[in-house]
Amino acid sequence: MSDRLETSLARARLKTPMNPMGMGLITYLMAGDPDSETTLRRLTGLGEVGVDILELGVPFSDPIADGSVIQSAGLRALQQGINLKKVLNLVARFRKENQDTPLLLMSYLNPLLHYGYDRFLNDAFTAGVDGLILPDLPWRESTPFRQRAYELLQDRLAFIPMIAQTSRPNHIHDLAQEQKGFVYVLSRNGITGGDAEIPLQTLQFIHSLQTVLSTPCYVGFGIQSSAQVHKLSQACQGVIVGSALVKKFAELDSRPLPEQELRCREQDIYTWIGSLRKTPVKEDIACE
C-alpha cells in the first residue's frame, strides 16, 4: 500500500472541525464524463475540499455492478473516446497538481487484460494510481493478479476487496488475513445508486465484520445524506459517495451555463460533499 493511501486512511479517523465524526470520505467520478478536462478539474476540486480518497471509474461497455446513473456516465465517457490509456494519462495529469490525495481506479477486468496486465500495473503505478477496485474479480480468484502485482511493485498498489451481505464466510475469512488498505462494504445487495436506508441488519453485519477484519470498513452504494453517514459512524470507518455525486454533476452538465456560473455551481457540490460528514445536507444552495 502506498504511503499516500496509508496516511490518508489514518488521517481520516481523526476528529476535526471539518470532520467531527472522524469518518473517512471517498468520492467517485467516471473518467471522461463529460470530458477529460472537466474530470481533471473536478478531481482537483474534490481533493482541495478535503475528500480523503478519490475513486476514478474506467468506462466499460458491460458494467455489471453499476446502476443507471453510473452506466449513463460510462456511456457518455465512451462516446468521448475515453479508454484505459487516456484514463491513466488523466491520472498522471492530476498527479502534477495533487501529490497528496490517494486515487483508486475502479475498473472491470476486461479493459486491464486487453491493455496487458503487466503493462497496466507498471503504467498505473507510474501515473500515480494508489489502488484498484475490481468488482468482477472475487478476492480468492484475484490471487494470481495480486501476486503478480507484488512481484512487480511490492506493496505499492493496493487491491481493495468488496464485501456484500451475501458474501460467504470463507470469503470474509480470506479477507481477515489482510492487514493493509480497507474493505469496500456494500450497504445493500444489488447495483450502485438508489438510497440505502441503512437498516439495523446492515449495521449488525458491519459490526460482525469488525470482529473479524483488521482493516477499516468503508460503506458504499446509495450513500447520499449526512443522516446516513451519522448512522454508519456507529459501525464503520468511512463512506463512499458515488452515484449521488455523479448525478449532481450530470444534472449540472445538462444545463447550458456560462463558464463562471458552472464553476460556481461546482463549488456548491463540493460544499454539499463536505457537509455529509458534519451537517445536514442542504439540497438547494443558492449561487450568488
Coordinates of N, CA and C in Angstrom, one line a residue, residues 41-42 248-249 251-270 285-288:
R41 N -10.5 18.8 -13.6 CA -10.9 19.9 -12.7 C -11.6 19.5 -11.5
R42 N -12.6 18.5 -11.6 CA -13.4 18.1 -10.5 C -12.6 17.2 -9.6
K248 N -25.4 14.6 -9.5 CA -25.4 16.1 -9.3 C -24.6 16.7 -10.4
F249 N -23.4 16.2 -10.7 CA -22.6 16.7 -11.8 C -23.3 16.6 -13.2
E251 N -26.5 16.5 -13.8 CA -27.6 17.5 -13.9 C -27.0 18.8 -14.2
L252 N -25.9 19.1 -13.6 CA -25.2 20.4 -13.8 C -24.8 20.5 -15.3
D253 N -24.2 19.4 -15.8 CA -23.7 19.4 -17.2 C -24.8 19.5 -18.2
S254 N -26.0 19.1 -17.8 CA -27.1 19.2 -18.8 C -27.7 20.6 -19.0
R255 N -27.2 21.5 -18.2 CA -27.7 22.9 -18.3 C -26.6 23.8 -19.1
P256 N -27.1 24.6 -20.0 CA -26.2 25.4 -20.8 C -25.8 26.6 -20.0
L257 N -24.8 26.5 -19.0 CA -24.5 27.6 -18.1 C -23.2 28.3 -18.6
P258 N -23.1 29.6 -18.4 CA -21.8 30.3 -18.7 C -20.7 29.6 -17.8
E259 N -19.5 29.7 -18.2 CA -18.4 29.1 -17.5 C -18.3 29.5 -16.1
Q260 N -18.4 30.8 -15.8 CA -18.3 31.3 -14.4 C -19.4 30.7 -13.5
E261 N -20.6 30.6 -14.0 CA -21.7 30.0 -13.2 C -21.5 28.5 -13.0
L262 N -21.0 27.9 -14.1 CA -20.7 26.4 -14.0 C -19.7 26.2 -12.8
R263 N -18.6 26.9 -12.8 CA -17.6 26.8 -11.7 C -18.2 27.0 -10.4
C264 N -19.1 28.0 -10.3 CA -19.8 28.4 -9.0 C -20.6 27.2 -8.6
R265 N -21.4 26.6 -9.5 CA -22.3 25.5 -9.1 C -21.4 24.3 -8.7
E266 N -20.3 24.1 -9.3 CA -19.4 23.0 -8.9 C -19.0 23.2 -7.5
Q267 N -18.7 24.5 -7.1 CA -18.3 24.8 -5.7 C -19.5 24.4 -4.7
D268 N -20.7 24.6 -5.2 CA -21.9 24.2 -4.4 C -21.9 22.7 -4.1
I269 N -21.5 22.0 -5.1 CA -21.5 20.5 -5.0 C -20.3 20.1 -4.0
Y270 N -19.2 20.8 -4.1 CA -18.1 20.5 -3.2 C -18.5 20.8 -1.8
I285 N -28.8 25.0 -2.8 CA -27.9 26.0 -2.3 C -27.8 27.1 -3.4
A286 N -28.1 28.3 -3.0 CA -28.1 29.4 -3.9 C -26.7 29.8 -4.3
C287 N -26.5 30.1 -5.6 CA -25.2 30.5 -6.0 C -25.2 32.0 -6.3
E288 N -24.5 32.7 -5.5 CA -24.6 34.2 -5.6 C -23.6 34.7 -6.7

